[in-house]
């Protein structure tokens, strides 16, 4: 209680430590709990690239001293560690003092990395001054690391056993921090200054705000929950694919339409960057409709159609492999989190378990029937009868919900009529048309393939996944991520770990008018030449080598079926 009021023992505990203790108590930090694992860290950030050579050099200087260098991002997550010797690294691993763990003051209380960020100055935390019991045998000196424009981009800490405590650690840490900041200045781009200037305008805003370009992302404190490797890549894909010729402001719906992002294009600096403000819509369906109307088609994977919360039958429509079942399960969990969901898959070669489906629905369970476009002709009357029973007035509130997935264009005429009669509650599209979904899908696959959370994708690796067209859709993505989790021994899956076709994928970008016309001309020439590239090059009046180069640059590589489907 004394910490929350006046402290009489002045001078016994530094004011800086007292302020941190009070914040820790106010944040209800549990001093006995281990540090939390933060799965999404950016080991390829501007900060890591600038700090890497400095940390490597000082690791050699500090060999055999028992000290360790830690680097954190602005959120307090450790992104780099330099420790000398296997025994020391194992001891640090036991207290979660390693890459990927959250050392923000809000998470573990008073500590060098997190407290120096909040205080904006050098700190020295010794033994029991740490709020977390696991850190009480250590001493650390830490300094914030700033960009050339003065914004805090992370922090640096030098840690050691309590027996090696020395105030000289502060001076040494300041020197190392200054060397990192000097490298940041040397490697900074004019674009970084433009980003920093935009960020300074919103740093004290109460609205969650991000300022970003392709390589960098800055967030104010309310905006930190929206910051991750996956969100950076996903937001950049949305922003980069948007047509900004119609205005410098756009709205996007995120996280299953529960969050609205308002983005502004800023043309100051060498090239455009973006300022984003976020607003949680919650379950406000009207806010969803307003946002959709004002943004055109901001949410390209979900369509606001019939409300499944009032339907005994709900249908998700889209091409095979586009995530229809995932979309249906997500909506079912959101609508009826306590209701079990039983799944049946339609196959033309197997008899559909209609009796089981009917009995489970009658018992109040929800049932997902997948791929109704594959139904055998003699079974279509049973499907029609089941839908009619579900939609009858007397059954609507006594039975579970029947969830269906369908691809209308591939379905028999009777199934097409059923799809039109029901009306989809959501539509999905192929990954090639909705690449902004990939980061979230990768997270879902990682949770399944790596339940312990030992693996994460670097930003460059995740960007390569987005650039690929995924002709196999979700199945291909699932298999690729699962194989990488099994094959990569390190905690971060880097770009060089990816299969060659992913590493060489051409950048996904919006084509200019001339490039669009050139792309159409190439497709038409290949059609006229029946896919023969030599003949197509002759028709276009260019060399075959030039044609191959333009196919790569325009994203038209692959077999002829892929080219035809791009039309």
Coordinates of C-alpha atoms in Angstrom, one line a residue:
X1 CA 0.0 0.0 0.0
X2 CA 2.9 2.3 0.7
X3 CA 3.9 2.3 -2.9
X4 CA 0.5 3.8 -3.8
X5 CA 0.9 6.6 -1.4
X6 CA 3.9 8.5 0.0
X7 CA 7.2 6.7 0.6
X8 CA 9.1 7.8 3.6
X9 CA 12.4 6.1 3.0
X10 CA 13.7 8.7 0.5
X11 CA 17.0 7.8 -1.2
X12 CA 16.7 4.1 -0.4
X13 CA 15.0 3.3 -3.7
X14 CA 15.5 5.6 -6.8
X15 CA 12.5 7.6 -7.9
X16 CA 12.7 6.0 -11.3
X17 CA 12.3 2.5 -9.7
X18 CA 9.4 3.8 -7.5
X19 CA 7.6 5.2 -10.5
X20 CA 8.0 1.9 -12.3
X21 CA 6.8 -0.1 -9.3
X22 CA 3.6 2.0 -9.1
X23 CA 3.0 1.5 -12.8
X24 CA 3.5 -2.3 -12.3
X25 CA 1.0 -2.4 -9.4
X26 CA -1.5 -0.3 -11.4
X27 CA -1.2 -2.7 -14.4
X28 CA -1.8 -5.7 -12.0
X29 CA 1.4 -7.3 -13.1
X30 CA 2.0 -10.7 -11.5
X31 CA 5.6 -10.7 -10.2
X32 CA 5.6 -14.5 -9.8
X33 CA 4.6 -15.4 -13.4
X34 CA 7.2 -16.1 -16.1
X35 CA 7.5 -13.8 -19.1
X36 CA 5.0 -14.4 -21.9
X37 CA 5.9 -15.7 -25.3
X38 CA 5.3 -13.1 -28.1
X39 CA 5.0 -15.2 -31.2
X40 CA 5.3 -12.4 -33.7
X41 CA 8.6 -10.6 -33.7
X42 CA 10.3 -8.9 -36.6
X43 CA 13.9 -10.2 -36.7
X44 CA 14.5 -8.4 -40.0
X45 CA 13.4 -4.9 -39.0
X46 CA 15.4 -1.7 -39.6
X47 CA 16.4 -1.8 -35.9
X48 CA 17.7 -5.4 -36.1
X49 CA 19.6 -4.8 -39.3
X50 CA 21.3 -1.7 -37.8
X51 CA 22.0 -3.3 -34.4
X52 CA 23.2 -6.7 -35.6
X53 CA 26.9 -5.8 -36.5
X54 CA 27.2 -3.7 -33.3
X55 CA 25.9 -6.5 -31.1
X56 CA 28.2 -9.0 -32.8
X57 CA 31.2 -6.8 -32.2
X58 CA 30.4 -6.2 -28.6
X59 CA 29.7 -9.8 -27.9
X60 CA 33.4 -10.5 -28.8
X61 CA 34.5 -7.7 -26.5
X62 CA 32.4 -9.0 -23.6
X63 CA 33.4 -12.6 -24.0
X64 CA 34.0 -14.5 -20.7
X65 CA 32.5 -11.6 -18.6
X66 CA 29.2 -13.4 -18.0
X67 CA 27.2 -10.5 -19.4
X68 CA 24.5 -10.6 -22.1
X69 CA 23.2 -8.0 -24.6
X70 CA 19.5 -7.8 -25.2
X71 CA 17.7 -5.8 -27.9
X72 CA 13.9 -5.2 -27.8
X73 CA 11.5 -3.6 -30.2
X74 CA 9.3 -0.7 -29.2
X75 CA 6.7 -3.0 -27.7
X76 CA 9.4 -4.5 -25.3
X77 CA 9.7 -7.9 -27.1
X78 CA 13.2 -9.2 -27.2
X79 CA 14.3 -9.4 -30.9
X80 CA 18.0 -10.2 -30.5
X81 CA 20.2 -11.6 -27.8
X82 CA 24.0 -12.0 -27.6
X83 CA 25.3 -14.4 -24.9
X84 CA 28.6 -16.1 -24.6
X85 CA 28.5 -19.8 -23.9
X86 CA 25.9 -22.6 -24.0
X87 CA 25.5 -22.7 -20.2
X88 CA 24.7 -19.0 -20.0
X89 CA 22.2 -19.2 -22.8
X90 CA 20.5 -22.2 -21.2
X91 CA 20.3 -20.3 -17.9
X92 CA 18.7 -17.3 -19.7
X93 CA 16.3 -19.6 -21.5
X94 CA 15.0 -20.9 -18.2
X95 CA 13.9 -17.4 -17.2
X96 CA 12.6 -16.7 -20.7
X97 CA 15.3 -14.1 -21.3
X98 CA 15.4 -14.9 -25.0
X99 CA 14.2 -13.9 -28.4
X100 CA 10.4 -13.8 -28.7
X101 CA 9.6 -13.1 -25.1
X102 CA 7.7 -10.0 -23.9
X103 CA 9.7 -7.8 -21.5
X104 CA 7.4 -4.8 -21.6
X105 CA 6.8 -3.2 -18.3
X106 CA 3.1 -3.9 -18.7
X107 CA 3.9 -7.6 -18.9
X108 CA 6.7 -8.3 -16.4
X109 CA 6.9 -5.1 -14.4
X110 CA 10.1 -3.2 -13.6
X111 CA 13.0 -4.3 -15.9
X112 CA 15.7 -2.6 -18.0
X113 CA 14.2 -3.1 -21.5
X114 CA 10.6 -2.2 -20.7
X115 CA 11.2 0.5 -18.1
X116 CA 13.8 2.4 -20.3
X117 CA 11.2 2.6 -23.1
X118 CA 8.6 4.1 -20.8
X119 CA 11.0 6.5 -19.0
X120 CA 12.7 7.5 -22.3
X121 CA 16.1 7.4 -20.5
X122 CA 18.9 5.2 -19.2
X123 CA 17.9 2.9 -16.3
X124 CA 19.8 0.7 -13.9
X125 CA 17.8 -2.1 -12.2
X126 CA 19.6 -4.1 -9.6
X127 CA 18.5 -7.4 -8.0
X128 CA 15.2 -7.1 -6.1
X129 CA 14.4 -3.8 -7.8
X130 CA 13.1 -6.0 -10.6
X131 CA 9.4 -6.6 -10.2
X132 CA 9.5 -10.1 -11.4
X133 CA 10.9 -12.6 -8.9
X134 CA 12.7 -14.6 -11.7
X135 CA 14.9 -11.6 -12.4
X136 CA 16.0 -10.8 -8.8
X137 CA 19.4 -12.5 -9.3
X138 CA 20.3 -10.2 -12.1
X139 CA 21.4 -6.6 -12.7
X140 CA 20.8 -4.7 -15.9
X141 CA 21.5 -1.4 -17.4
X142 CA 19.3 -0.3 -20.4
X143 CA 18.8 2.7 -22.7
X144 CA 16.1 3.5 -25.2
X145 CA 17.2 3.4 -28.9
X146 CA 15.9 6.3 -31.0
X147 CA 15.5 6.9 -34.7
X148 CA 17.2 10.0 -36.3
X149 CA 14.0 11.9 -35.8
X150 CA 14.0 11.1 -32.1
X151 CA 11.3 8.5 -31.9
X152 CA 11.9 5.5 -29.6
X153 CA 12.2 2.4 -31.8
X154 CA 13.4 -0.1 -29.1
X155 CA 15.7 -0.5 -26.2
X156 CA 19.1 -2.1 -25.4
X157 CA 20.1 -3.8 -22.2
X158 CA 23.3 -5.2 -20.7
X159 CA 22.5 -7.9 -18.1
X160 CA 24.7 -9.7 -15.7
X161 CA 24.5 -11.7 -12.4
X162 CA 24.1 -9.6 -9.3
X163 CA 27.6 -10.3 -8.2
X164 CA 28.9 -8.4 -11.2
X165 CA 26.9 -5.3 -10.6
X166 CA 28.6 -2.0 -11.5
X167 CA 27.4 1.4 -12.4
X168 CA 29.9 1.4 -15.2
X169 CA 27.4 -0.9 -17.0
X170 CA 25.2 2.2 -17.7
X171 CA 28.1 4.1 -19.4
X172 CA 28.9 1.0 -21.5
X173 CA 25.2 0.5 -22.5
X174 CA 24.9 4.1 -23.5
X175 CA 28.0 3.7 -25.7
X176 CA 26.6 0.6 -27.4
X177 CA 23.2 2.3 -27.9
X178 CA 24.8 5.4 -29.5
X179 CA 26.7 3.1 -31.9
X180 CA 23.4 1.5 -32.9
X181 CA 21.8 5.0 -33.3
X182 CA 24.7 6.1 -35.5
X183 CA 24.2 3.1 -37.7
X184 CA 20.5 4.0 -37.9
X185 CA 21.5 7.5 -39.1
X186 CA 23.9 6.1 -41.6
X187 CA 21.5 3.7 -43.1
X188 CA 18.4 5.8 -42.8
X189 CA 16.5 6.8 -45.9
X190 CA 14.9 10.2 -46.6
X191 CA 11.7 8.1 -46.5
X192 CA 12.4 7.3 -42.8
X193 CA 12.4 11.0 -42.0
X194 CA 9.1 11.5 -43.7
X195 CA 7.6 8.6 -41.8
X196 CA 9.0 10.0 -38.5
X197 CA 7.5 13.5 -39.2
X198 CA 4.1 12.0 -39.9
X199 CA 4.3 9.9 -36.7
X200 CA 5.3 12.8 -34.5
X201 CA 1.9 14.4 -35.4
X202 CA 0.0 11.5 -33.9
X203 CA 2.3 10.1 -31.3
X204 CA 0.2 11.6 -28.4
X205 CA -3.1 10.9 -30.0
X206 CA -5.6 8.8 -28.1
X207 CA -6.7 7.1 -31.2
X208 CA -4.9 3.8 -32.2
X209 CA -2.7 5.1 -35.0
X210 CA 0.0 3.5 -37.3
X211 CA 2.3 5.2 -39.8
X212 CA 3.8 2.8 -42.3
X213 CA 5.4 2.0 -45.6
X214 CA 6.6 -1.2 -47.0
X215 CA 9.6 -1.5 -44.7
X216 CA 8.8 0.4 -41.5
X217 CA 5.8 0.7 -39.1
X218 CA 5.5 3.2 -36.3
X219 CA 2.6 3.1 -33.7
X220 CA 1.5 5.3 -30.9
X221 CA 0.7 3.6 -27.6
X222 CA -3.0 2.9 -28.3
X223 CA -1.9 1.5 -31.7
X224 CA 0.5 -1.1 -30.3
X225 CA -2.2 -3.9 -30.1
X226 CA -2.5 -3.6 -33.9
X227 CA 1.2 -4.1 -34.5
X228 CA 2.7 -7.4 -35.5
X229 CA 4.6 -8.9 -38.4
X230 CA 1.4 -10.3 -39.8
X231 CA -0.6 -7.1 -39.5
X232 CA 2.2 -5.1 -41.2
X233 CA 2.3 -7.5 -44.2
X234 CA -1.5 -7.7 -44.4
X235 CA -2.1 -4.0 -44.2
X236 CA 0.6 -3.3 -46.8
X237 CA -1.0 -5.7 -49.2
X238 CA -4.4 -3.9 -48.7
X239 CA -2.9 -0.5 -49.1
X240 CA -0.7 -1.4 -52.1
X241 CA -3.5 -3.0 -54.0
X242 CA -6.0 -0.1 -53.4
X243 CA -6.7 2.3 -56.3
X244 CA -5.6 5.6 -54.8
X245 CA -6.4 7.6 -57.9
X246 CA -9.9 8.1 -56.6
X247 CA -8.8 9.8 -53.4
X248 CA -6.2 9.9 -50.7
X249 CA -8.5 8.2 -48.0
X250 CA -9.8 4.7 -47.9
X251 CA -11.6 2.5 -45.4
X252 CA -11.0 -1.2 -44.8
X253 CA -12.8 -3.8 -42.6
X254 CA -10.5 -6.1 -40.7
X255 CA -10.7 -9.1 -38.3
X256 CA -14.0 -10.5 -39.6
X257 CA -15.4 -7.0 -40.0
X258 CA -15.0 -6.1 -36.3
X259 CA -12.4 -3.4 -36.9
X260 CA -12.4 -0.5 -39.3
X261 CA -9.2 1.0 -40.5
X262 CA -9.3 4.5 -42.0
X263 CA -6.1 5.0 -44.2
X264 CA -4.7 8.2 -45.5
X265 CA -2.1 8.3 -48.3
X266 CA 0.7 10.8 -47.5
X267 CA 2.7 12.1 -50.5
X268 CA 5.3 14.0 -48.5
X269 CA 8.8 12.5 -48.9
X270 CA 10.5 10.4 -51.6
X271 CA 7.4 8.2 -52.0
X272 CA 4.0 7.7 -50.6
X273 CA 3.4 6.3 -47.1
X274 CA 0.2 5.8 -45.1
X275 CA -1.4 6.9 -41.8
X276 CA -4.0 4.5 -40.4
X277 CA -6.5 5.1 -37.6
X278 CA -8.4 2.1 -36.1
X279 CA -11.9 1.8 -34.7
X280 CA -13.4 -1.3 -33.1
X281 CA -16.9 -1.9 -34.5
X282 CA -17.6 -4.8 -32.1
X283 CA -20.9 -6.4 -33.0
X284 CA -22.4 -3.3 -34.4
X285 CA -23.8 -4.5 -37.7
X286 CA -25.0 -1.1 -38.7
X287 CA -21.5 0.3 -38.4
X288 CA -20.4 -2.6 -40.6
X289 CA -22.9 -1.6 -43.3
X290 CA -22.0 2.1 -43.1
X291 CA -18.3 1.3 -43.4
X292 CA -18.9 -1.1 -46.3
X293 CA -21.0 1.5 -48.2
X294 CA -18.4 4.2 -47.7
X295 CA -15.4 2.1 -48.7
X296 CA -16.8 0.4 -51.8
X297 CA -15.7 -3.2 -51.3
X298 CA -13.2 -2.9 -48.5
X299 CA -13.8 -6.4 -47.2
X300 CA -13.3 -8.5 -50.3
X301 CA -13.6 -11.9 -48.6
X302 CA -16.9 -11.3 -46.8
X303 CA -20.2 -10.0 -48.2
X304 CA -22.9 -8.5 -45.9
X305 CA -25.8 -10.6 -47.2
X306 CA -28.5 -12.5 -45.3
X307 CA -27.9 -12.6 -41.6
X308 CA -27.1 -16.2 -40.6
X309 CA -28.0 -15.4 -37.0
X310 CA -31.7 -15.6 -38.0
X311 CA -31.4 -18.5 -40.5
X312 CA -32.0 -22.2 -40.0
X313 CA -29.9 -22.7 -43.2
X314 CA -26.7 -20.7 -43.9
X315 CA -24.6 -21.1 -47.0
X316 CA -21.0 -20.0 -47.8
X317 CA -20.3 -19.8 -51.6
X318 CA -17.0 -19.7 -53.4
X319 CA -14.5 -21.7 -55.5
X320 CA -13.1 -25.0 -54.1
X321 CA -10.2 -24.5 -51.8
X322 CA -10.9 -20.8 -51.1
X323 CA -11.7 -21.4 -47.4
X324 CA -15.4 -21.9 -47.5
X325 CA -15.4 -24.4 -44.6
X326 CA -13.1 -22.2 -42.5
X327 CA -15.5 -19.2 -43.1
X328 CA -18.5 -21.3 -42.1
X329 CA -16.9 -22.6 -38.9
X330 CA -15.8 -19.1 -38.0
X331 CA -19.4 -17.8 -38.3
X332 CA -20.8 -20.8 -36.5
X333 CA -18.5 -20.3 -33.6
X334 CA -19.4 -16.6 -33.5
X335 CA -23.1 -17.2 -33.6
X336 CA -23.3 -20.3 -31.3
X337 CA -20.0 -20.8 -29.5
X338 CA -21.6 -23.5 -27.2
X339 CA -23.2 -25.5 -30.0
X340 CA -21.3 -28.5 -31.4
X341 CA -20.7 -28.6 -35.1
X342 CA -20.7 -31.9 -36.9
X343 CA -19.3 -32.1 -40.5
X344 CA -20.1 -34.2 -43.5
X345 CA -18.4 -34.0 -46.9
X346 CA -20.4 -34.6 -50.1
X347 CA -18.6 -37.0 -52.6
X348 CA -20.1 -38.3 -55.8
X349 CA -18.5 -41.7 -55.0
X350 CA -19.9 -42.1 -51.5
X351 CA -23.4 -42.2 -50.0
X352 CA -24.2 -39.1 -48.0
X353 CA -25.2 -39.8 -44.3
X354 CA -28.6 -38.1 -44.6
X355 CA -30.0 -40.0 -41.6
X356 CA -27.1 -38.9 -39.3
X357 CA -27.5 -35.3 -40.6
X358 CA -31.2 -35.2 -39.8
X359 CA -30.9 -36.8 -36.4
X360 CA -28.1 -34.4 -35.3
X361 CA -30.1 -31.3 -36.5
X362 CA -33.2 -32.6 -34.7
X363 CA -31.1 -33.0 -31.5
X364 CA -30.1 -29.3 -31.7
X365 CA -26.6 -29.8 -33.0
X366 CA -25.3 -27.7 -35.9
X367 CA -24.2 -29.6 -39.1
X368 CA -21.8 -28.4 -41.8
X369 CA -22.3 -30.1 -45.2
X370 CA -19.4 -29.3 -47.4
X371 CA -19.0 -29.3 -51.2
X372 CA -22.7 -29.7 -52.2
X373 CA -21.7 -29.0 -55.8
X374 CA -20.3 -32.6 -55.8
X375 CA -23.6 -34.2 -55.0
X376 CA -24.7 -37.1 -57.2
X377 CA -27.8 -36.5 -59.3
X378 CA -29.9 -39.1 -57.5
X379 CA -29.2 -37.4 -54.1
X380 CA -30.3 -33.9 -55.0
X381 CA -33.9 -34.5 -54.0
X382 CA -32.7 -35.5 -50.5
X383 CA -30.7 -32.2 -50.2
X384 CA -33.8 -30.2 -51.4
X385 CA -36.0 -32.0 -48.9
X386 CA -33.5 -31.3 -46.0
X387 CA -33.3 -27.6 -46.8
X388 CA -37.1 -27.4 -47.0
X389 CA -37.5 -29.1 -43.6
X390 CA -34.9 -26.8 -42.1
X391 CA -36.7 -23.7 -43.4
X392 CA -40.2 -24.7 -42.4
X393 CA -41.7 -22.3 -39.8
X394 CA -42.3 -25.0 -37.2
X395 CA -38.7 -26.3 -37.4
X396 CA -36.7 -23.1 -37.5
X397 CA -36.4 -22.7 -33.7
X398 CA -36.4 -26.3 -32.7
X399 CA -33.4 -27.6 -34.8
X400 CA -29.8 -26.9 -35.2
X401 CA -28.5 -24.8 -38.0
X402 CA -27.6 -26.4 -41.3
X403 CA -24.4 -24.9 -42.8
X404 CA -23.6 -25.5 -46.4
X405 CA -20.6 -24.8 -48.7
X406 CA -21.0 -24.6 -52.4
X407 CA -19.5 -23.5 -55.7
X408 CA -22.5 -22.4 -57.7
X409 CA -20.7 -22.4 -61.1
X410 CA -19.8 -26.1 -60.7
X411 CA -23.1 -27.3 -59.2
X412 CA -25.9 -29.1 -61.0
X413 CA -29.0 -27.0 -62.0
X414 CA -31.1 -28.1 -59.0
X415 CA -28.3 -27.3 -56.6
X416 CA -27.8 -23.9 -58.3
X417 CA -31.5 -23.2 -57.6
X418 CA -31.1 -24.2 -53.9
X419 CA -28.1 -21.8 -53.7
X420 CA -30.1 -19.0 -55.2
X421 CA -33.1 -19.7 -53.0
X422 CA -31.0 -19.7 -49.8
X423 CA -28.7 -16.8 -50.7
X424 CA -25.1 -16.9 -49.3
X425 CA -24.3 -15.4 -46.0
X426 CA -20.7 -15.1 -47.1
X427 CA -18.6 -15.5 -50.2
X428 CA -15.0 -16.5 -50.4
X429 CA -12.5 -16.0 -53.3
X430 CA -9.4 -17.7 -54.4
X431 CA -6.2 -16.7 -52.5
X432 CA -4.8 -15.2 -55.7
X433 CA -7.6 -12.7 -55.6
X434 CA -7.5 -12.1 -51.8
X435 CA -3.8 -12.2 -50.8
X436 CA -4.5 -10.0 -47.7
X437 CA -6.1 -13.1 -46.1
X438 CA -2.8 -15.0 -46.2
X439 CA -1.2 -13.7 -43.0
X440 CA -4.2 -14.6 -40.9
X441 CA -4.5 -18.0 -42.6
X442 CA -0.8 -18.6 -41.9
X443 CA -1.4 -17.9 -38.2
X444 CA -4.3 -20.5 -38.2
X445 CA -2.1 -23.1 -39.8
X446 CA 0.8 -22.4 -37.3
X447 CA -1.6 -22.8 -34.4
X448 CA -2.5 -26.2 -35.7
X449 CA 1.0 -27.4 -36.9
X450 CA 2.9 -25.8 -34.0
X451 CA 0.6 -25.7 -30.9
X452 CA 3.6 -24.9 -28.7
X453 CA 4.2 -21.6 -30.6
X454 CA 7.9 -22.4 -31.4
X455 CA 7.8 -21.1 -35.0
X456 CA 7.2 -17.7 -36.6
X457 CA 7.6 -16.3 -40.1
X458 CA 10.0 -13.5 -40.8
X459 CA 8.4 -10.5 -42.6
X460 CA 10.3 -11.3 -45.9
X461 CA 9.2 -14.9 -45.8
X462 CA 5.6 -13.9 -45.1
X463 CA 5.7 -11.4 -48.0
X464 CA 6.9 -14.2 -50.3
X465 CA 3.9 -16.2 -49.3
X466 CA 1.6 -13.3 -50.2
X467 CA 3.3 -12.9 -53.6
X468 CA 2.6 -16.5 -54.7
X469 CA -0.6 -17.1 -56.5
X470 CA -1.4 -20.4 -54.7
X471 CA -3.1 -22.4 -57.5
X472 CA -3.8 -25.1 -54.9
X473 CA -5.5 -22.5 -52.7
X474 CA -5.8 -23.3 -48.9
X475 CA -4.7 -26.9 -49.3
X476 CA -1.4 -25.8 -50.9
X477 CA -0.9 -23.1 -48.3
X478 CA -1.6 -25.5 -45.4
X479 CA 0.7 -28.2 -46.8
X480 CA 3.5 -25.6 -47.4
X481 CA 3.4 -24.1 -43.9
X482 CA 3.1 -27.5 -42.2
X483 CA 6.2 -28.8 -44.1
X484 CA 8.2 -25.7 -43.2
X485 CA 7.3 -26.1 -39.5
X486 CA 8.5 -29.7 -39.7
X487 CA 11.7 -29.0 -41.7
X488 CA 13.0 -25.8 -40.2
X489 CA 14.9 -26.2 -36.9
X490 CA 15.1 -22.6 -35.9
X491 CA 12.4 -20.5 -34.2
X492 CA 12.0 -18.1 -37.2
X493 CA 11.2 -19.4 -40.7
X494 CA 13.3 -17.1 -42.9
X495 CA 13.0 -16.3 -46.6
X496 CA 15.9 -18.7 -47.5
X497 CA 14.0 -21.6 -46.0
X498 CA 11.2 -21.3 -48.5
X499 CA 10.8 -23.6 -51.6
X500 CA 12.4 -22.0 -54.7
X501 CA 9.1 -21.3 -56.4
X502 CA 8.1 -19.1 -53.4
X503 CA 11.5 -17.4 -53.2
X504 CA 11.3 -16.5 -56.9
X505 CA 7.6 -15.4 -56.9
X506 CA 7.2 -12.0 -58.8
X507 CA 6.0 -9.0 -56.7
X508 CA 2.2 -8.8 -56.5
X509 CA 1.3 -5.2 -57.4
X510 CA -1.2 -3.1 -59.2
X511 CA -0.4 -2.8 -62.9
X512 CA -0.4 0.6 -64.8
X513 CA -2.6 1.2 -67.8
X514 CA 0.3 0.4 -70.2
X515 CA 1.2 -2.8 -68.4
X516 CA -2.5 -3.9 -68.3
X517 CA -2.7 -3.4 -72.1
X518 CA 0.6 -5.3 -72.6
X519 CA -0.7 -8.1 -70.4
X520 CA -3.9 -8.4 -72.3
X521 CA -2.0 -8.4 -75.6
X522 CA 0.3 -11.2 -74.4
X523 CA -2.7 -13.3 -73.3
X524 CA -4.4 -12.8 -76.7
X525 CA -1.2 -13.7 -78.6
X526 CA -0.8 -16.9 -76.5
X527 CA -4.5 -17.7 -77.2
X528 CA -4.0 -17.2 -81.0
X529 CA -0.8 -19.3 -80.9
X530 CA -2.4 -22.1 -78.9
X531 CA 0.1 -21.5 -76.1
X532 CA 3.2 -21.7 -78.3
X533 CA 5.4 -19.0 -76.9
X534 CA 7.7 -18.7 -80.0
X535 CA 4.6 -18.1 -82.2
X536 CA 3.2 -15.7 -79.6
X537 CA 6.4 -13.7 -79.5
X538 CA 6.4 -13.5 -83.4
X539 CA 2.8 -12.2 -83.3
X540 CA 3.8 -9.6 -80.8
X541 CA 6.9 -8.6 -82.7
X542 CA 9.3 -9.3 -79.8
X543 CA 11.9 -11.9 -79.1
X544 CA 11.1 -15.1 -77.2
X545 CA 13.5 -14.1 -74.4
X546 CA 11.8 -10.8 -74.1
X547 CA 8.4 -12.6 -73.9
X548 CA 9.6 -14.8 -71.1
X549 CA 10.9 -11.8 -69.2
X550 CA 7.6 -9.9 -69.5
X551 CA 5.7 -13.0 -68.5
X552 CA 7.7 -13.0 -65.2
X553 CA 7.4 -9.3 -64.7
X554 CA 3.6 -9.3 -65.3
X555 CA 3.0 -12.3 -63.2
X556 CA 1.9 -14.5 -66.1
X557 CA 4.3 -17.4 -65.6
X558 CA 2.8 -20.9 -65.3
X559 CA 0.9 -23.2 -67.5
X560 CA -1.5 -22.1 -70.2
X561 CA -4.6 -22.9 -68.0
X562 CA -3.4 -20.4 -65.5
X563 CA -3.0 -17.8 -68.3
X564 CA -6.5 -18.4 -69.5
X565 CA -8.0 -18.2 -66.0
X566 CA -6.3 -14.7 -65.6
X567 CA -8.4 -13.3 -68.4

